[in-house]
Short mmCIF file of C-alpha atoms in Angstrom, two decimals:
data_model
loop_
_atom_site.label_atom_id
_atom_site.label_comp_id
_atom_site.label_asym_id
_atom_site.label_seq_id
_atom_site.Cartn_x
_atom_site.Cartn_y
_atom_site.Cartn_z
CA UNK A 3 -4.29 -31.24 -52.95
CA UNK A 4 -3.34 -34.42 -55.04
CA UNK A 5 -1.11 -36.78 -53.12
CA UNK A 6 2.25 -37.33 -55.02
CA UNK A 7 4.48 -38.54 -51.21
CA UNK A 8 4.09 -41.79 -49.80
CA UNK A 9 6.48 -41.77 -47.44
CA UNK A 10 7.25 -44.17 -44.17
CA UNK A 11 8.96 -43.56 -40.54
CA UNK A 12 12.10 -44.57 -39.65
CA UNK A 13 11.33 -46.95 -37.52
CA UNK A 14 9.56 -48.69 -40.76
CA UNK A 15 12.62 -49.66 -41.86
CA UNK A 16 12.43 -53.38 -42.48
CA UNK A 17 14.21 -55.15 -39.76
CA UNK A 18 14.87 -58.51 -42.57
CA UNK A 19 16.17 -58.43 -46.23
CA UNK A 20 13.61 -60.99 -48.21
CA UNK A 21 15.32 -64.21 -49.86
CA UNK A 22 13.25 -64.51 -53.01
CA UNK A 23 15.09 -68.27 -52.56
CA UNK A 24 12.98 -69.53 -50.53
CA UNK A 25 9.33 -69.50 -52.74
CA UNK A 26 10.78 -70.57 -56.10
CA UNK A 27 8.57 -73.27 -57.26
CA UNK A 28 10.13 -76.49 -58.53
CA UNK A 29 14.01 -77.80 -58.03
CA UNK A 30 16.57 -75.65 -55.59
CA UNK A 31 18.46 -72.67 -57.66
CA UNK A 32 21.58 -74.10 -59.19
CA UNK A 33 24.81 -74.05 -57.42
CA UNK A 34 28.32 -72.52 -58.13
CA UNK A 35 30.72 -74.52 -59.39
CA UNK A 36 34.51 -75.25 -58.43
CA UNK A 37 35.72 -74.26 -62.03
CA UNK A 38 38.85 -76.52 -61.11
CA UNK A 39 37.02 -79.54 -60.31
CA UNK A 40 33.11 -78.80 -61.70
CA UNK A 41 32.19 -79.33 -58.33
CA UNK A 42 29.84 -76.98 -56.41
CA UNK A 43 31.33 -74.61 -54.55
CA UNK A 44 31.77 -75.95 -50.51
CA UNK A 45 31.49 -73.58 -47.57
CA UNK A 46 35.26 -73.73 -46.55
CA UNK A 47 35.82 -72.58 -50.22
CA UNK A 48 32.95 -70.14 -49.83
CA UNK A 49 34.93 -68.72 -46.61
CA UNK A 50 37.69 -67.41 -48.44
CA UNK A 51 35.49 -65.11 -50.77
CA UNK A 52 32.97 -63.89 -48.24
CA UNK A 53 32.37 -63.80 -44.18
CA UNK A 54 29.82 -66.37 -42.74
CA UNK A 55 27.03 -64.57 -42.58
CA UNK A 56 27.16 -63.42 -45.95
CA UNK A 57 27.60 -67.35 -47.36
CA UNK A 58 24.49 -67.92 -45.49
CA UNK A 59 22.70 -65.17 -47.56
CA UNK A 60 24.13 -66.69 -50.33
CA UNK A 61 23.01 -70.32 -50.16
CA UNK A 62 20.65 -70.51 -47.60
CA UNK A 63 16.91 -70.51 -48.12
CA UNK A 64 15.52 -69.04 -45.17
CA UNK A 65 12.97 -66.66 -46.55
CA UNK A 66 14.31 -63.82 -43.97
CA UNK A 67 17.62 -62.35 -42.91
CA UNK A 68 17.97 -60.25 -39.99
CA UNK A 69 19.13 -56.91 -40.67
CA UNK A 70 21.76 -55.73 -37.89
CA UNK A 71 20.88 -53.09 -35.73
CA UNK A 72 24.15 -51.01 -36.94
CA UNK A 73 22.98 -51.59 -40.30
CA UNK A 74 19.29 -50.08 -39.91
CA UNK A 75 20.94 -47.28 -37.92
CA UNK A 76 22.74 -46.46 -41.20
CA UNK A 77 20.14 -46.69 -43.40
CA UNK A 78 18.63 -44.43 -41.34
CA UNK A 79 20.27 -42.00 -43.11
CA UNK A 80 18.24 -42.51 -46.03
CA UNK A 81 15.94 -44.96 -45.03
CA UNK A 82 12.94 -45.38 -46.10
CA UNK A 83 13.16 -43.83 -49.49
CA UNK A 84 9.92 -42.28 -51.18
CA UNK A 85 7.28 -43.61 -53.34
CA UNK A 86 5.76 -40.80 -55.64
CA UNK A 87 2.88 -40.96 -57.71
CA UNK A 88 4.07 -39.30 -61.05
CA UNK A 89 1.32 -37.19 -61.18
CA UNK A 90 2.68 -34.33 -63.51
CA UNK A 91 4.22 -37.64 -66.13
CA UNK A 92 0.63 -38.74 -66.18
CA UNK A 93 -0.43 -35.46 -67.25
CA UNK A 94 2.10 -35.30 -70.26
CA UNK A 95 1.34 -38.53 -71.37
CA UNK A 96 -2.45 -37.78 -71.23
CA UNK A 97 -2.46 -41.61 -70.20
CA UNK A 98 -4.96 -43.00 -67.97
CA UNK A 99 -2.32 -44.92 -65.95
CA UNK A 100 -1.67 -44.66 -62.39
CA UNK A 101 2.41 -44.32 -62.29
CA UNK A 102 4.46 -44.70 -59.47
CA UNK A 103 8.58 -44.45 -58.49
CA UNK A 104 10.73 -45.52 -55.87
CA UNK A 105 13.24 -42.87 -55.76
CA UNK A 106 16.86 -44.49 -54.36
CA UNK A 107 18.74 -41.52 -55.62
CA UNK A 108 18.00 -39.98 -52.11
CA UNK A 109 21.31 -41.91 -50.46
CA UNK A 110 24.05 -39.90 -49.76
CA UNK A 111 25.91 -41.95 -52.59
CA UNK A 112 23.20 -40.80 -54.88
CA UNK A 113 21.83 -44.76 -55.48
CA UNK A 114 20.41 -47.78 -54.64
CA UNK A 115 24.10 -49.20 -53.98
CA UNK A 116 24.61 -48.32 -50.47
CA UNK A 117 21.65 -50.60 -49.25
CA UNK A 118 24.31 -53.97 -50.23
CA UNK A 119 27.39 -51.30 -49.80
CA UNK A 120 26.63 -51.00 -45.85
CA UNK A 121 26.00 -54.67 -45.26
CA UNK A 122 29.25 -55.68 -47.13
CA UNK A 123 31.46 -53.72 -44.88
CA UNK A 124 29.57 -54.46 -42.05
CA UNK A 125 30.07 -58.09 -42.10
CA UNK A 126 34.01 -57.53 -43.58
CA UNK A 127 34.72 -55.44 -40.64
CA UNK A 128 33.06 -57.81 -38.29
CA UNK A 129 35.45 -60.47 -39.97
CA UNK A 130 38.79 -58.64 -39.08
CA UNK A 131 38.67 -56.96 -42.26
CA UNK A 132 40.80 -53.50 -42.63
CA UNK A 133 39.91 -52.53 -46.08
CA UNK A 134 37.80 -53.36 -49.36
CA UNK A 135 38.20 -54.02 -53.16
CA UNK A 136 35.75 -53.76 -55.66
CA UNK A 137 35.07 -53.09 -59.62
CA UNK A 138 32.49 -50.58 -60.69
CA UNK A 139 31.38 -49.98 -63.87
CA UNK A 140 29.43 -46.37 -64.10
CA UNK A 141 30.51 -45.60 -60.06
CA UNK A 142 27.82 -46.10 -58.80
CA UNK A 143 28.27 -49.60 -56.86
CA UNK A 144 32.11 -47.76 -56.48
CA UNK A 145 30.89 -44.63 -54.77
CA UNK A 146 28.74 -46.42 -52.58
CA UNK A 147 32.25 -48.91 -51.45
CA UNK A 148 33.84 -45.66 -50.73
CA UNK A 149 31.34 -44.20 -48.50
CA UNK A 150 30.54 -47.61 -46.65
CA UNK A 151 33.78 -48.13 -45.95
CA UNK A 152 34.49 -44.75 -45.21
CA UNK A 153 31.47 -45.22 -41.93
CA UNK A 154 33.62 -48.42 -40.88
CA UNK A 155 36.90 -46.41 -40.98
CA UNK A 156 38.27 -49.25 -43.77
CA UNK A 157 40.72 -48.29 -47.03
CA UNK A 158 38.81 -49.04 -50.53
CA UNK A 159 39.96 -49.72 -53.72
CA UNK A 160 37.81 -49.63 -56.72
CA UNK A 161 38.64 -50.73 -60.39
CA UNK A 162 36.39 -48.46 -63.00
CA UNK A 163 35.76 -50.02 -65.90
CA UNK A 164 37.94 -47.62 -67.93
CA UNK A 165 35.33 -45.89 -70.69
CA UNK A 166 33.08 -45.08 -67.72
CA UNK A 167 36.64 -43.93 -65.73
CA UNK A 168 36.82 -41.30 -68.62
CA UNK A 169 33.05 -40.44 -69.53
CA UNK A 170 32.55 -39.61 -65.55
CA UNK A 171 35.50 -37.85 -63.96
CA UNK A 172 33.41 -36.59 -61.12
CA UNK A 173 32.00 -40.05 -60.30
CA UNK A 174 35.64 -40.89 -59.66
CA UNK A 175 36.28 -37.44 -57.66
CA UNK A 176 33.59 -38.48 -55.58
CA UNK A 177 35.20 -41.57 -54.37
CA UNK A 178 38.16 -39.97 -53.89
CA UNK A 179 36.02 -37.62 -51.49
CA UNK A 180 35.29 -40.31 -49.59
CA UNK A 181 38.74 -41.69 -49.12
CA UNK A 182 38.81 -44.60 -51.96
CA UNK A 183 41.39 -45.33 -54.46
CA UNK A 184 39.56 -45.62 -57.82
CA UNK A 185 41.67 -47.07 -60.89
CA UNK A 186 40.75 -47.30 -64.49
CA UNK A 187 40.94 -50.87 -65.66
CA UNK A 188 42.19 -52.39 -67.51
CA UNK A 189 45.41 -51.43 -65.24
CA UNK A 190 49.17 -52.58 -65.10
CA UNK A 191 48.33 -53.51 -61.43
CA UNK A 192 47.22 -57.22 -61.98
CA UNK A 193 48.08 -60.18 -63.87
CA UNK A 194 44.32 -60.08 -65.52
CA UNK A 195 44.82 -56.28 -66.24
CA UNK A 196 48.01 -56.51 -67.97
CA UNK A 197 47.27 -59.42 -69.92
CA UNK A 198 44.16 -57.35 -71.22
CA UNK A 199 46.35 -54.63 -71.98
CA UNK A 200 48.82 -57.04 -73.73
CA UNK A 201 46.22 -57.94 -76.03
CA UNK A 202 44.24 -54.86 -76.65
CA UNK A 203 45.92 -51.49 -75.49
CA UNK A 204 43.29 -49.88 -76.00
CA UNK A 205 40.44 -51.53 -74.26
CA UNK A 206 37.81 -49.79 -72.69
CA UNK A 207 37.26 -52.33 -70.02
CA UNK A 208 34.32 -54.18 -68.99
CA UNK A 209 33.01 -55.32 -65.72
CA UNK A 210 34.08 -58.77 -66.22
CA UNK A 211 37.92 -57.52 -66.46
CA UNK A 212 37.10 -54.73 -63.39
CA UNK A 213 35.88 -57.77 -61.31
CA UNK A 214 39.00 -60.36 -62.49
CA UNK A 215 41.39 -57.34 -60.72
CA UNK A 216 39.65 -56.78 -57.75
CA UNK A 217 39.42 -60.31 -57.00
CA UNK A 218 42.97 -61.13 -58.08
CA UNK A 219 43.64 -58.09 -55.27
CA UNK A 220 41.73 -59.48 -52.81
CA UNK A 221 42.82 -62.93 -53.11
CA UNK A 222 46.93 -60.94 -52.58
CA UNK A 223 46.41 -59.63 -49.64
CA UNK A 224 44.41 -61.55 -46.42
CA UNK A 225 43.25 -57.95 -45.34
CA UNK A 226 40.49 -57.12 -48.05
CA UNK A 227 37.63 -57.91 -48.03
CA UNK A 228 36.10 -58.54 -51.75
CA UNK A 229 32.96 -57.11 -52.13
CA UNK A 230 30.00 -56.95 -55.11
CA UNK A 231 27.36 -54.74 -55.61
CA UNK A 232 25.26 -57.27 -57.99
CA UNK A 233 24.13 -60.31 -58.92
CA UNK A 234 24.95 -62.34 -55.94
CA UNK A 235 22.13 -63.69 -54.27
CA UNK A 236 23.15 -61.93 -51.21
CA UNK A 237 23.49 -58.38 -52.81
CA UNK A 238 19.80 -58.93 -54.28
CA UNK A 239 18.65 -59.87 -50.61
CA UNK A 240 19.98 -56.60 -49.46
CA UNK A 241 18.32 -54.78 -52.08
CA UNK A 242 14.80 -56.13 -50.94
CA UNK A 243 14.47 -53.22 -48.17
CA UNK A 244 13.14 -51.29 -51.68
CA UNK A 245 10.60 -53.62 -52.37
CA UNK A 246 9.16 -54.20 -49.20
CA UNK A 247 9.19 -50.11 -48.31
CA UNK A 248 7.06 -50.09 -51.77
CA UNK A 249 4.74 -52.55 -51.08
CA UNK A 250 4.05 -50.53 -47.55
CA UNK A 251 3.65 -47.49 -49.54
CA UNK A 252 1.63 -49.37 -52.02
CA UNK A 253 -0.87 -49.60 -49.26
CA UNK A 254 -0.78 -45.88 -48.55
CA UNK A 255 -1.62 -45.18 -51.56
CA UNK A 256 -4.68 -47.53 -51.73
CA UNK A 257 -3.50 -49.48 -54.85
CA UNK A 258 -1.48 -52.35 -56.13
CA UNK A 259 1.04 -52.32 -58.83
CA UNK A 260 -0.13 -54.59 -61.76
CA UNK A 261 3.33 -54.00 -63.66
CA UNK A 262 6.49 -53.52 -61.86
CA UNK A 263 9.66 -52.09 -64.00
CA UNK A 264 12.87 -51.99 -63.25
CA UNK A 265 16.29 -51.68 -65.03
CA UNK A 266 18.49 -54.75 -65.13
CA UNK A 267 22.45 -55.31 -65.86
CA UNK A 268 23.07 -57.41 -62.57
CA UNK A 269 20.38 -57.40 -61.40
CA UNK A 270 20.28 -55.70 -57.76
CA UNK A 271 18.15 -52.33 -58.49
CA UNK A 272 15.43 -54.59 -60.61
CA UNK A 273 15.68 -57.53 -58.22
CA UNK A 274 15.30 -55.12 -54.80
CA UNK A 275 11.98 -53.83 -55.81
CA UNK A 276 10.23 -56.68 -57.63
CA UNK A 277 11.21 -59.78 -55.63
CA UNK A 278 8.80 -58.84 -52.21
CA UNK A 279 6.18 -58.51 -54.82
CA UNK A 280 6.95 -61.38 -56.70
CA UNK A 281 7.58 -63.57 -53.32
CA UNK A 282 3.89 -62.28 -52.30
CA UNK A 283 2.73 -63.75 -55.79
CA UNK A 284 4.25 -66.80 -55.33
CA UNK A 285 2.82 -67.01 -51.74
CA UNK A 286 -0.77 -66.88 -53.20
CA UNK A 287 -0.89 -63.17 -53.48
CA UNK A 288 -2.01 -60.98 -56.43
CA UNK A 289 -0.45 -61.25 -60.09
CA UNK A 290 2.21 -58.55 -61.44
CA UNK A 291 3.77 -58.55 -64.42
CA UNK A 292 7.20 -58.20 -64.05
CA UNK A 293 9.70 -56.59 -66.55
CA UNK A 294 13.62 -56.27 -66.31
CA UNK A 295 15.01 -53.88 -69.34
CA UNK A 296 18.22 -54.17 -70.26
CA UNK A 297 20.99 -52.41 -73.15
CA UNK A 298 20.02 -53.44 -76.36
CA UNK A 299 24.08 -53.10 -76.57
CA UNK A 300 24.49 -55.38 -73.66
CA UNK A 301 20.85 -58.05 -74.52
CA UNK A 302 21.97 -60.51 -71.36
CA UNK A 303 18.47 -61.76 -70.83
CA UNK A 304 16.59 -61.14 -74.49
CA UNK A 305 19.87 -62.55 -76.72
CA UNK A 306 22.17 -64.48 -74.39
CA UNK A 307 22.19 -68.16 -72.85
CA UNK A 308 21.67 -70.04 -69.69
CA UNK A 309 24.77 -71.52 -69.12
CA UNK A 310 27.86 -72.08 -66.42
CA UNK A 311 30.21 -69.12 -66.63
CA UNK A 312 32.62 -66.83 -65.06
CA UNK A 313 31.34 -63.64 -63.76
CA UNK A 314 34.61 -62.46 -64.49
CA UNK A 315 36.92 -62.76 -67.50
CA UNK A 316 40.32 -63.80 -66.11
CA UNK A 317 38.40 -66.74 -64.92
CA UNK A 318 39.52 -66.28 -61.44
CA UNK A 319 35.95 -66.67 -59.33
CA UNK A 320 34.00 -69.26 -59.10
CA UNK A 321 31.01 -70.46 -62.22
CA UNK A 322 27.20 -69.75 -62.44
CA UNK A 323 24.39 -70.87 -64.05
CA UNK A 324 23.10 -67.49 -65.23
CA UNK A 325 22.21 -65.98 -68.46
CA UNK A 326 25.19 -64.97 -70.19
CA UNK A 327 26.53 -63.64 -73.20
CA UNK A 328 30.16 -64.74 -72.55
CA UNK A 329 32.58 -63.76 -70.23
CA UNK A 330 34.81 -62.61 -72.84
CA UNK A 331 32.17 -60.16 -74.26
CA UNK A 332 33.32 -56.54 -74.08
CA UNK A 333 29.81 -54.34 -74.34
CA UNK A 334 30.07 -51.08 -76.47
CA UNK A 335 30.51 -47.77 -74.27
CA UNK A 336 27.20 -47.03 -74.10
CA UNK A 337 26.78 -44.66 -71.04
CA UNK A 338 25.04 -46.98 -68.75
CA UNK A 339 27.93 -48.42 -67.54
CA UNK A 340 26.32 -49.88 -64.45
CA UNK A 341 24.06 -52.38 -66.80
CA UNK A 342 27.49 -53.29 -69.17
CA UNK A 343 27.34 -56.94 -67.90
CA UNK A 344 27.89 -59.92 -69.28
CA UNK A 345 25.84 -61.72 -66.71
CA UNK A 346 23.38 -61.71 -64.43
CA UNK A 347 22.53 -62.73 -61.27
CA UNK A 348 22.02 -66.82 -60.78
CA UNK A 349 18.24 -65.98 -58.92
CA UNK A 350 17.31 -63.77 -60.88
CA UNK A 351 18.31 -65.24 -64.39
CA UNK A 352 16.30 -68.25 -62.51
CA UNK A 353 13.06 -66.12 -62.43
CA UNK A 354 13.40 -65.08 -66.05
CA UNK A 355 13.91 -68.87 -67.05
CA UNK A 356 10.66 -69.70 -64.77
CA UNK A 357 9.32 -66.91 -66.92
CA UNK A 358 8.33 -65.15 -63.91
CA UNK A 359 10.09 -62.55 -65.14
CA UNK A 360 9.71 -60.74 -68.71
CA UNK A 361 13.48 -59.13 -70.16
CA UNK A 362 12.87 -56.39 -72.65
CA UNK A 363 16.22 -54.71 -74.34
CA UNK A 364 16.26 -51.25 -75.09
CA UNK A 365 18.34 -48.73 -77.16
CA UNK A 366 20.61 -45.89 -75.36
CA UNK A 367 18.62 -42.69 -77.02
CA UNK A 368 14.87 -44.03 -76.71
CA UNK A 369 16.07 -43.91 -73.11
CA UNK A 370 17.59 -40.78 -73.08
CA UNK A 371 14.47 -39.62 -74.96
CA UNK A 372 12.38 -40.75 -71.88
CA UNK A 373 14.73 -39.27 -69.31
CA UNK A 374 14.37 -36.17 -70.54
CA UNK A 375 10.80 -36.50 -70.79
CA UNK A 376 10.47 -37.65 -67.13
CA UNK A 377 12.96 -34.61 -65.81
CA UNK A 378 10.92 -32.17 -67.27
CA UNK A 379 7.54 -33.20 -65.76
CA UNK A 380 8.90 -34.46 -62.20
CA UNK A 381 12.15 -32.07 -62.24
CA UNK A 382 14.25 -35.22 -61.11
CA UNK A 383 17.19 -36.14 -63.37
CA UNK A 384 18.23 -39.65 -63.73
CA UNK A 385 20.65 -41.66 -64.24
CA UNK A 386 21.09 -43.46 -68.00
CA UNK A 387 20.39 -46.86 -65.79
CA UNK A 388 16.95 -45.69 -64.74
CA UNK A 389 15.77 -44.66 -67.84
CA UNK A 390 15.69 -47.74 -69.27
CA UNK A 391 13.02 -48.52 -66.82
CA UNK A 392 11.67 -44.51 -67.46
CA UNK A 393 11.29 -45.94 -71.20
CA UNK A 394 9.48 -49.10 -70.73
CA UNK A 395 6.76 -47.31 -67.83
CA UNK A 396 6.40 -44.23 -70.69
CA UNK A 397 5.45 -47.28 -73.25
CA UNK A 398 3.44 -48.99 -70.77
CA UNK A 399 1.39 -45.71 -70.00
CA UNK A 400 1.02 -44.91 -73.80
CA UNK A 401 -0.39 -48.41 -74.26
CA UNK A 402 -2.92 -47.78 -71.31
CA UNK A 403 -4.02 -44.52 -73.05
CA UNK A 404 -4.21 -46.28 -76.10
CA UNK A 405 -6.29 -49.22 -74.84
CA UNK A 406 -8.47 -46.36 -72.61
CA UNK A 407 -7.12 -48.93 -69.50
CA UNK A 408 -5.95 -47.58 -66.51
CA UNK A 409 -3.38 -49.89 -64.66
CA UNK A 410 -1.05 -49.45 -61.74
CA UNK A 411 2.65 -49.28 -63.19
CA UNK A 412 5.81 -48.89 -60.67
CA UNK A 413 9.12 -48.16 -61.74
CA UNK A 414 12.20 -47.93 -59.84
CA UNK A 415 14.42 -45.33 -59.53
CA UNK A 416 17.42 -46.35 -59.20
CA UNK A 417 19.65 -43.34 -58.67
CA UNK A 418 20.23 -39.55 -60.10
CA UNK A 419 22.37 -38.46 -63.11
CA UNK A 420 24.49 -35.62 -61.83
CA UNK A 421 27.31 -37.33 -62.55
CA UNK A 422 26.20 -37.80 -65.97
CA UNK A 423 25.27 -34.49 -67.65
CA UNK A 424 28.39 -35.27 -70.20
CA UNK A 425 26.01 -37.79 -71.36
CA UNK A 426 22.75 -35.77 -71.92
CA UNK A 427 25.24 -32.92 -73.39
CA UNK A 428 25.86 -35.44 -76.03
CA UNK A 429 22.16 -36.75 -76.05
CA UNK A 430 21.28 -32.67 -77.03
CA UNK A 431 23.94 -32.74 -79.70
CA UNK A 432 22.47 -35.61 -81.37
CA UNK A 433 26.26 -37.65 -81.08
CA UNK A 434 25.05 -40.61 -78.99
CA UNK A 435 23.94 -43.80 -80.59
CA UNK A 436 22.53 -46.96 -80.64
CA UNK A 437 24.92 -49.77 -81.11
CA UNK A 438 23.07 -52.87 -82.62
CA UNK A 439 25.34 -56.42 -82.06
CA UNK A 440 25.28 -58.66 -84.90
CA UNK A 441 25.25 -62.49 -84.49
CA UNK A 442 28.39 -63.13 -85.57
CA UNK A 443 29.98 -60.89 -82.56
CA UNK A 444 27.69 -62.63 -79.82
CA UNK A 445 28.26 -65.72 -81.04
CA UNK A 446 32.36 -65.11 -80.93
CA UNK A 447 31.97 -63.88 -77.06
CA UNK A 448 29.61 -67.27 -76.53
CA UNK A 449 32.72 -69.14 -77.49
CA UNK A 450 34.44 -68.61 -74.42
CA UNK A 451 31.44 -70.09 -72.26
CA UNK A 452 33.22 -73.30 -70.77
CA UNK A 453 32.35 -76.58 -72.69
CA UNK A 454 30.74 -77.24 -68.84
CA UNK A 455 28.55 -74.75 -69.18
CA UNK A 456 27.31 -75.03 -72.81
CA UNK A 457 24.27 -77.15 -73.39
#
C-alpha cells in the first residue's frame, strides 16, 4: 500500500516556537515606530498592547521560545497535524512531482488560527486579563479567539470585517457557539467605526478598519486583552509548530521539499510552515524555494511598497516597516477574506525584501478552479485562502510534468471551507470574478502612507 500519512505522536509536539529573527543575515529587522514621536516603540509602551512575554516574542531574537506546558496540553487536541502525500492529485495531474500538504484544518476551529489563538489567551489570562478583542476578516482568526478564550473561561469580542460578516453567516454562528460576541464592522460602536460609516455607509469593511475598533476597545477598557492572529512577529513564531512538525514528517517520508507554498495575506499560515525550513537554509542547510501567493485583488507583496504604516486605518496602533499598499486601501470582496490585508507582517515582508522569499498574486477563480480540482482527488474541501497555495503547487506540478522533472513541492493547508460553500455555489454558477486594480486606485490608497514612511 502507497503511503499517503505521515503522522507524529503527541509527545512530538515541539516544546519551542522558532524565531525566524534570529538567522536573518545582514542589519536587525526594523523597529515599530511611536507614530506620535517617530520614535521606536519602548517596552513600557509595548506593555500596554501586549503581556511581557509576548513583547519578548516580539522583539527579541532568541532563536527559541518555550512553549508552556498548558499550551502543548492544548494543542494536544490537535497537535501534531498530518502531512499527506497527495498521491491521488499526482495522479490527475499525470505530473511527475512528489506533492505534499500540511493539513491545519484538523483544529477544532477548523484552521491554523488556534496555534497563536491559545498562546494569546494564555499569556492575557496570565496577565489578569478577563476577556479579549479582536478583528477577523473571513472568521477564521475570530473563531479561533472564541474558542481560546472560551478554554480560559474569558468573554471575546470580535469585529468581522462586514462583507465577510454577510458572505459567512455560519462562521459568525460558530463564534457565537463558543461564547463570543462577533460584530460586523464598520459598527456604530467606535469612534473609527462611525467615522467610516460617516463617510461611506455602505462600506464593506476591511481589516484595517476591523483592527482600528478592536484596538480602540481594548485601549477603553483595562480588562481586554488585544489580541492578533497575523503579522506580528510573535503570531508568526507561534505558527512555527507547522513547520517544524513538517520538517519531522519530511523525514518520514524520506524526502525534502525543494519548493514550499503557502498562502499569504498576513502572513501567519505561509510564515508557520516555511520559516523552520527557511531558518535551516539560512543555518547552512539545503536550498528551498519559497513562494507566498497572495489576491491579485489584494497584490501586498507583488504591487505594494516597503514603507512605515499603520496596520490599521484609524491610525490608532503603532507603525511598521512592511510592505503595504496603504492603510486606507479597502480590498474588493473577494471571498478570501482572511488574505484582504493591506499589510503584512514586518519579518516576513523582511524575507521577501532579502528575496528569500518569492510573492506571486493570484486571481479568485484560477483558485477556485484548483480547489475544486484538489477536493475531488483528495476529498478535502478548502478554504478560498488555501487555494491560492492549491493553485500555485497545481502550476508547479504541471511545470514538473512539462519539464519531465520530478521535485518535492509542499503546500500548506491552511484550514477547510465548510463555512464557505456560498462561495463555491457561486464559483458553479459562473458569478464570481476576478477584480483587477488599476494604478490609479493603488496609487490613491498609497497616498495615505505617512510622509515618514514614504521613501
Amino acid at each position: 500500500m502507497e503511503r499517503v500519512k505521515f503522522q507524529l505522536d503527541e509527545k512530538d509536539i515541539p516544546t519551542t516556537w522558532y524565531n525566524l529573527a534570529a538567522d536573518l543575515p545582514g542589519a536587525p529587522l526594523a523597529p515599530a515606530l511611536n507614530a506620535a514621536t517617530g520614535e521606536p516603540l519602548t517596552r513600557d509602551e509595548l506593555a500596554r498592547l501586549m503581556p511581557e512575554p509576548l513583547i519578548e516574542q516580539e522583539i527579541g531574537l532568541e532563536r527559541e521560545f518555550e512553549i508552556p506546558e498548558p499550551v502543548r496540553q492544548i494543542y494536544a487536541m490537535w497537535r501534531p497535524s498530518p502531512l499527506y502525500r497527495a498521491r491521488r492529485l499526482e495522479k490527475a495531474l499525470n505530473t511527475p512531482a512528489r506533492i505534499y500538504y500540511k493539513y491545519e484544518g484538523v483544529s477544532p476551529a477548523g484552521s491554523h488560527k488556534p496555534n497563536t489563538g491559545i498562546a494569546q489567551a494564555y499569556y492575557n489570562k496570565q496577565a489578569g486579563k478577563t476577556g479579549l478583542v479582536t478583528e477577523t476578516g473571513a472568521g477564521q482568526w475570530g473563531s479561533a479567539t472564541a474558542l481560546s478564550a472560551a478554554f480560559f473561561e474569558m468573554s471575546a469580542k470580535v469585529f468581522m470585517v462586514k462583507v465577510s460578516f454577510q458572505q459567512k453567516p455560519y462562521r459568525r454562528a460558530l463564534m457565537e457557539t463558543y461564547g463570543a460576541v462577533c460584530t460586523p464592522s464598520p459598527s456604530p460602536e467606535t469612534a473609527a467605526g462611525r467615522a467610516i460609516l460617516a463617510s461611506d455607509p455602505d462600506s464593506p469593511g476591511s481589516l484595517g478598519i476591523a483592527t482600528s475598533e478592536a484596538m480602540e476597545t481594548a485601549a477603553a477598557n483595562p480588562q481586554l486583552g488585544y489580541v492578533l492572529g497575523s503579522a506580528a512577529n510573535h503570531v508568526l513564531a507561534h505558527q512555527t509548530v507547522i513547520g517544524q512538525e513538517a520538517l519531522a514528517q519530511m523525514e518520514l517520508a524520506d524526502d525534502y521539499p525543494d519548493i514550499v507554498i503557502g498562502c499569504a495575506g498576513g502572513g501567519s499560515n505561509a510564515a508557520g510552515l516555511s520559516f523552520p525550513f527557511l531558518g535551516a537554509q539560512l543555518r547552512g542547510g539545503p536550498e528551498v524555494r519559497i513562494i507566498a501567493v497572495e489576491p491579485a485583488s489584494c497584490p501586498t507583496l507583488t504591487r505594494g511598497r516597503i514603507a512605515y504604516d499603520w496596520s490599521d486605518t484609524g491610525e490608532v496602533g503603532p507603525l511598521f516597516r512592511m510592505h503595504t499598499l496603504g492603510h486606507a486601501f479597502v480590498p474588493p470582496p473577494v471571498h478570501a477574506g482572511g488574505l484582504r490585508a493591506h499589510g503584512i507582517g514586518p519579518l516576513f515582508s523582511r524575507a521577501v525584501e532579502d528575496k528569500l522569499i518569492e510573492p506571486v498574486a493570484v486571481g479568485q477563480v484560477a483558485c477556485f478552479e484548483a480547489g475544486v480540482t484538489f477536493a475531488r482527488s483528495e476529498g478535502i474541501l478548502p478554504a478560498p485562502e488555501s487555494t491560492h497555495a492549491i493553485r500555485v503547487a497545481i502550476d508547479e506540478a504541471i511545470r514538473c510534468r512539462e519539464e519531465d522533472r520530478s521535485r518535492a513541492i509542499l503546500f500548506g493547508l491552511s484550514g477547510h471551507g465548510h463555512f464557505d460553500l456560498v462561495a463555491y455555489d457561486k464559483y458553479f454558477a459562473g458569478t464570481l470574478d476576478d477584480q483587477v486594480l488599476g494604478e490609479a486606485e493603488l496609487a490613491l490608497a498609497a497616498e495615505s502612507i505617512p510622509e515618514l514612511g514614504r521613501p
